[in-house]
């Protein structure tokens, strides 16, 4: 599998580290319930198909990426930098 | 007491005890030439939030180079600016003259860190260089996709490397690459490179520093 880093171009997957699902949003710790925090920390979907996930280009530009990948085929639909998504710049 | 110890230290080149001038590997015309790039002044620059334009202007004014926003290196006779990640660069100078002042003047616009003693760099060329690098470098370094001025951050044999292509050798016409690694990796990188390059025959130019 190759991931096309928006900064570096297409690179072998061994240059990257996988973190996991990019969708969970950390609840506000002082305000949320124990159950909601438990879900945020431990509960993950395990889809057969489209998955938005965080990858780190540790052997390249050191950027965090959000990769949209089909878990059945490894076909990659989109790669954005997590930075651009956080700033609301991503497509 | 501490001062007495400190004055006993002597500068030591990053390839001291690792590289020795001469030939190794297959006999005959060398397929690969290797030259130590000791004594470079190197600083990492990370643009401060919202200061990218000001940093670019300051560098254009001081050293006449444009900050590359893609993985590239731009060079003048005394300086290089090489892309080192998003909003990050290495500023390289061939001598110390004015370097500290330059870094001081850039400090309000960027996180500036002197890396001169923290990196080890080699200049590599020769008709067989790409064959040797291909044993560990996952990037396609063919001229059609990696032109003069291209740069990349990648890994070779599990070591982080920063590499770029400078102008071709004017005599041989061969492509010329420079590879920079963390200084603590110099010995390990040399172990990989010398083993990978030996079958092509190598000529080494160490600087003799340190
Ligand atoms: Zn990258």
XYZ file of C-alpha atoms and ligand atoms in Angstrom:
302
model
C 0.000 0.000 0.000
C 1.137 3.530 -0.752
C -0.144 6.767 0.752
C 0.149 9.974 -1.241
C 1.273 12.503 1.337
C 0.052 15.991 0.374
C 3.549 17.280 1.151
C 5.858 14.485 -0.005
C 4.004 12.609 -2.745
C 3.380 8.844 -2.982
C 5.312 6.918 -0.340
C 5.437 3.330 0.816
C 3.225 2.621 3.829
C 6.251 1.683 5.946
C 7.104 5.402 6.165
C 3.851 5.937 8.098
C 2.459 5.008 11.499
C -1.236 4.219 11.928
C -3.098 5.787 14.832
C -6.736 4.839 14.166
C -10.163 6.291 13.564
C -10.065 10.018 12.809
C -13.716 10.658 13.696
C -14.028 10.498 17.520
C -14.112 13.962 19.087
C -12.878 14.263 22.649
C -15.740 15.366 24.935
C -15.242 18.335 27.215
C -13.774 16.477 30.183
C -15.248 18.524 33.037
C -18.732 18.591 31.570
C -19.253 15.182 30.000
C -20.556 11.937 31.488
C -18.418 8.974 32.406
C -20.256 6.895 29.805
C -19.501 9.400 27.007
C -15.825 9.525 27.959
C -15.705 5.727 28.069
C -17.128 5.571 24.569
C -14.629 8.147 23.296
C -11.660 6.286 24.755
C -12.642 2.674 24.058
C -15.423 2.344 21.507
C -14.499 2.145 17.838
C -16.412 1.090 14.759
C -14.789 -1.638 12.710
C -16.196 -0.969 9.252
C -15.760 -3.211 6.246
C -15.446 -0.374 3.751
C -14.916 3.354 3.973
C -12.852 4.486 6.984
C -11.383 7.878 7.923
C -8.174 7.300 9.808
C -5.113 9.113 11.152
C -1.652 8.334 9.821
C 1.643 9.944 10.817
C 4.372 10.485 8.214
C 7.133 9.803 10.725
C 9.789 8.737 8.210
C 9.049 11.764 6.014
C 7.685 15.229 6.699
C 6.286 14.440 10.180
C 2.795 15.606 9.248
C -0.362 14.002 10.605
C -2.689 12.941 7.796
C -6.360 12.005 7.575
C -6.661 9.157 5.078
C -10.006 7.939 3.760
C -9.446 4.275 2.911
C -11.559 1.259 1.993
C -10.594 -1.377 4.566
C -11.517 -4.189 2.174
C -9.424 -3.091 -0.808
C -6.968 -0.550 0.639
C -8.124 1.830 -2.100
C -7.500 5.353 -0.849
C -10.163 7.915 -1.650
C -8.631 11.048 -0.093
C -5.647 12.250 1.907
C -5.672 15.573 3.734
C -3.385 16.981 6.355
C -4.911 16.932 9.823
C -3.725 20.517 10.118
C -5.831 21.625 7.142
C -8.863 19.805 8.532
C -8.414 21.394 11.961
C -8.296 24.818 10.269
C -11.288 23.976 8.082
C -9.252 24.242 4.854
C -9.616 20.662 3.650
C -11.746 19.658 0.686
C 37.290 23.454 36.772
C 34.578 23.178 34.161
C 36.420 25.730 32.017
C 39.628 23.717 32.130
C 37.764 20.678 30.795
C 35.931 22.712 28.130
C 39.118 24.205 26.674
C 40.491 20.701 26.244
C 37.777 19.899 23.706
C 38.659 20.140 20.053
C 36.235 20.375 17.148
C 35.659 17.029 15.456
C 34.224 16.650 11.965
C 31.016 14.657 11.691
C 32.716 11.916 9.630
C 35.902 11.759 11.732
C 36.862 8.165 12.394
C 34.264 6.974 9.859
C 35.367 8.156 6.418
C 38.902 7.759 5.107
C 40.122 9.191 1.811
C 40.961 6.597 -0.801
C 39.328 3.828 -2.799
C 37.388 0.787 -1.684
C 35.334 -1.961 -3.251
C 35.618 -3.099 -6.853
C 38.819 -2.061 -8.611
C 38.998 0.109 -11.721
C 37.118 3.266 -12.613
C 35.001 4.235 -9.575
C 31.263 3.845 -10.086
C 30.553 6.096 -7.131
C 32.310 9.102 -5.643
C 31.727 10.122 -2.044
C 32.773 13.406 -0.515
C 32.372 14.479 3.120
C 30.507 17.762 3.503
C 32.105 18.788 6.770
C 32.091 22.251 8.233
C 28.686 23.328 6.957
C 26.678 25.795 8.999
C 23.172 24.394 9.273
C 20.104 25.806 10.985
C 16.544 24.580 11.094
C 13.851 27.210 10.536
C 10.211 26.735 11.469
C 8.051 29.661 10.405
C 6.100 31.220 13.238
C 2.310 31.291 12.891
C 1.462 33.931 10.306
C 5.131 34.787 9.674
C 5.711 32.775 6.514
C 5.632 35.815 4.206
C 7.833 37.922 6.478
C 10.344 35.089 6.796
C 10.401 34.625 3.010
C 10.972 38.359 2.533
C 13.731 38.468 5.131
C 15.563 35.575 3.493
C 15.143 37.045 0.034
C 16.594 40.304 1.316
C 19.476 38.753 3.243
C 20.624 35.878 1.021
C 18.661 36.407 -2.191
C 16.841 33.065 -2.114
C 13.115 32.268 -2.232
C 11.777 29.895 0.409
C 10.692 26.707 -1.398
C 7.135 25.647 -0.521
C 7.480 22.219 -2.129
C 10.239 19.630 -1.499
C 13.045 21.493 -3.252
C 16.405 23.080 -2.611
C 17.424 26.516 -3.856
C 21.041 27.581 -3.827
C 23.379 30.516 -4.259
C 27.150 30.388 -4.086
C 27.203 30.567 -0.278
C 23.765 29.493 0.888
C 21.136 26.824 0.419
C 17.532 26.738 1.535
C 16.074 23.248 1.553
C 12.492 22.307 2.316
C 12.348 20.195 5.488
C 8.613 19.649 5.990
C 5.551 21.903 6.034
C 6.650 25.415 7.064
C 10.120 24.054 7.869
C 13.468 24.512 6.167
C 17.174 24.042 6.614
C 19.356 27.053 5.999
C 22.841 25.944 5.023
C 25.907 28.154 4.665
C 29.356 27.127 3.503
C 31.078 29.245 6.159
C 30.381 30.884 9.507
C 30.844 34.451 8.227
C 27.661 36.332 9.141
C 25.755 33.148 9.970
C 25.124 33.874 13.646
C 23.915 37.385 12.822
C 21.606 36.000 10.148
C 20.091 33.503 12.589
C 19.669 36.210 15.210
C 17.824 38.421 12.702
C 15.507 35.566 11.651
C 14.658 34.615 15.240
C 11.623 36.959 15.565
C 10.034 35.282 12.507
C 10.846 31.623 13.023
C 11.945 29.029 15.521
C 15.642 28.922 14.678
C 17.925 26.157 15.859
C 21.592 25.761 14.965
C 22.098 22.188 13.728
C 25.663 22.558 12.446
C 27.025 19.962 14.871
C 23.888 17.828 14.737
C 23.958 16.669 11.117
C 26.331 14.782 8.882
C 26.225 15.291 5.136
C 27.769 13.579 2.119
C 27.987 14.595 -1.534
C 27.550 11.611 -3.827
C 27.928 11.128 -7.550
C 29.050 8.653 -10.167
C 27.440 6.561 -12.918
C 26.409 3.798 -10.471
C 25.127 5.967 -7.653
C 21.437 5.365 -8.311
C 22.029 1.595 -8.385
C 23.606 1.759 -4.936
C 20.962 4.060 -3.449
C 18.206 1.851 -4.855
C 19.250 -0.865 -2.400
C 17.822 1.166 0.465
C 16.017 4.229 -0.828
C 12.360 3.668 -1.692
C 12.142 6.816 -3.834
C 12.473 6.862 -7.593
C 15.544 9.023 -8.183
C 15.416 8.781 -11.982
C 16.020 12.187 -13.622
C 12.533 12.104 -15.155
C 10.913 12.280 -11.708
C 13.698 13.628 -9.477
C 15.156 16.649 -11.289
C 17.956 18.960 -10.218
C 16.695 20.907 -7.206
C 14.361 18.171 -5.937
C 14.563 17.293 -2.252
C 12.971 14.630 -0.078
C 12.632 13.438 3.477
C 12.553 9.663 3.602
C 14.228 6.721 5.259
C 17.030 4.446 4.169
C 17.642 1.235 6.105
C 15.332 2.551 8.863
C 17.347 5.769 9.203
C 15.773 9.150 8.561
C 17.519 10.888 5.675
C 17.186 14.261 4.026
C 18.385 14.152 0.444
C 18.441 16.455 -2.522
C 19.862 16.701 -6.015
C 22.191 19.577 -6.911
C 23.560 20.583 -10.308
C 25.081 17.775 -12.375
C 28.831 17.249 -12.281
C 30.153 19.594 -14.996
C 32.888 17.148 -16.063
C 31.144 13.777 -16.052
C 27.563 14.993 -16.483
C 26.547 12.572 -13.703
C 23.780 13.488 -11.273
C 24.985 14.743 -7.894
C 23.083 14.087 -4.672
C 23.634 15.224 -1.139
C 22.371 13.147 1.765
C 22.139 14.450 5.300
C 21.510 12.308 8.379
C 21.472 12.944 12.094
C 25.089 13.007 13.210
C 24.429 10.209 15.675
C 23.489 8.082 12.641
C 26.642 8.847 10.626
C 28.358 5.577 11.514
C 25.281 3.458 10.863
C 24.551 5.249 7.596
C 28.116 4.735 6.460
C 27.835 1.066 7.301
C 24.843 0.774 4.963
C 26.242 3.009 2.213
C 29.710 1.462 2.090
C 28.251 -2.057 1.939
C 25.774 -1.043 -0.764
C 28.294 0.846 -2.881
C 31.348 -1.437 -2.660
C 30.446 -3.634 -5.654
C 30.532 -0.572 -7.928
C 33.934 0.681 -6.756
C 34.132 3.873 -4.687
C 36.426 6.836 -4.377
C 36.178 8.694 -1.072
C 37.276 12.228 -0.298
C 37.310 12.868 3.437
C 38.169 16.345 4.569
C 40.555 15.276 7.297
C 38.774 17.449 9.819
C 38.912 16.209 13.379
Zn 4.965 13.692 4.106
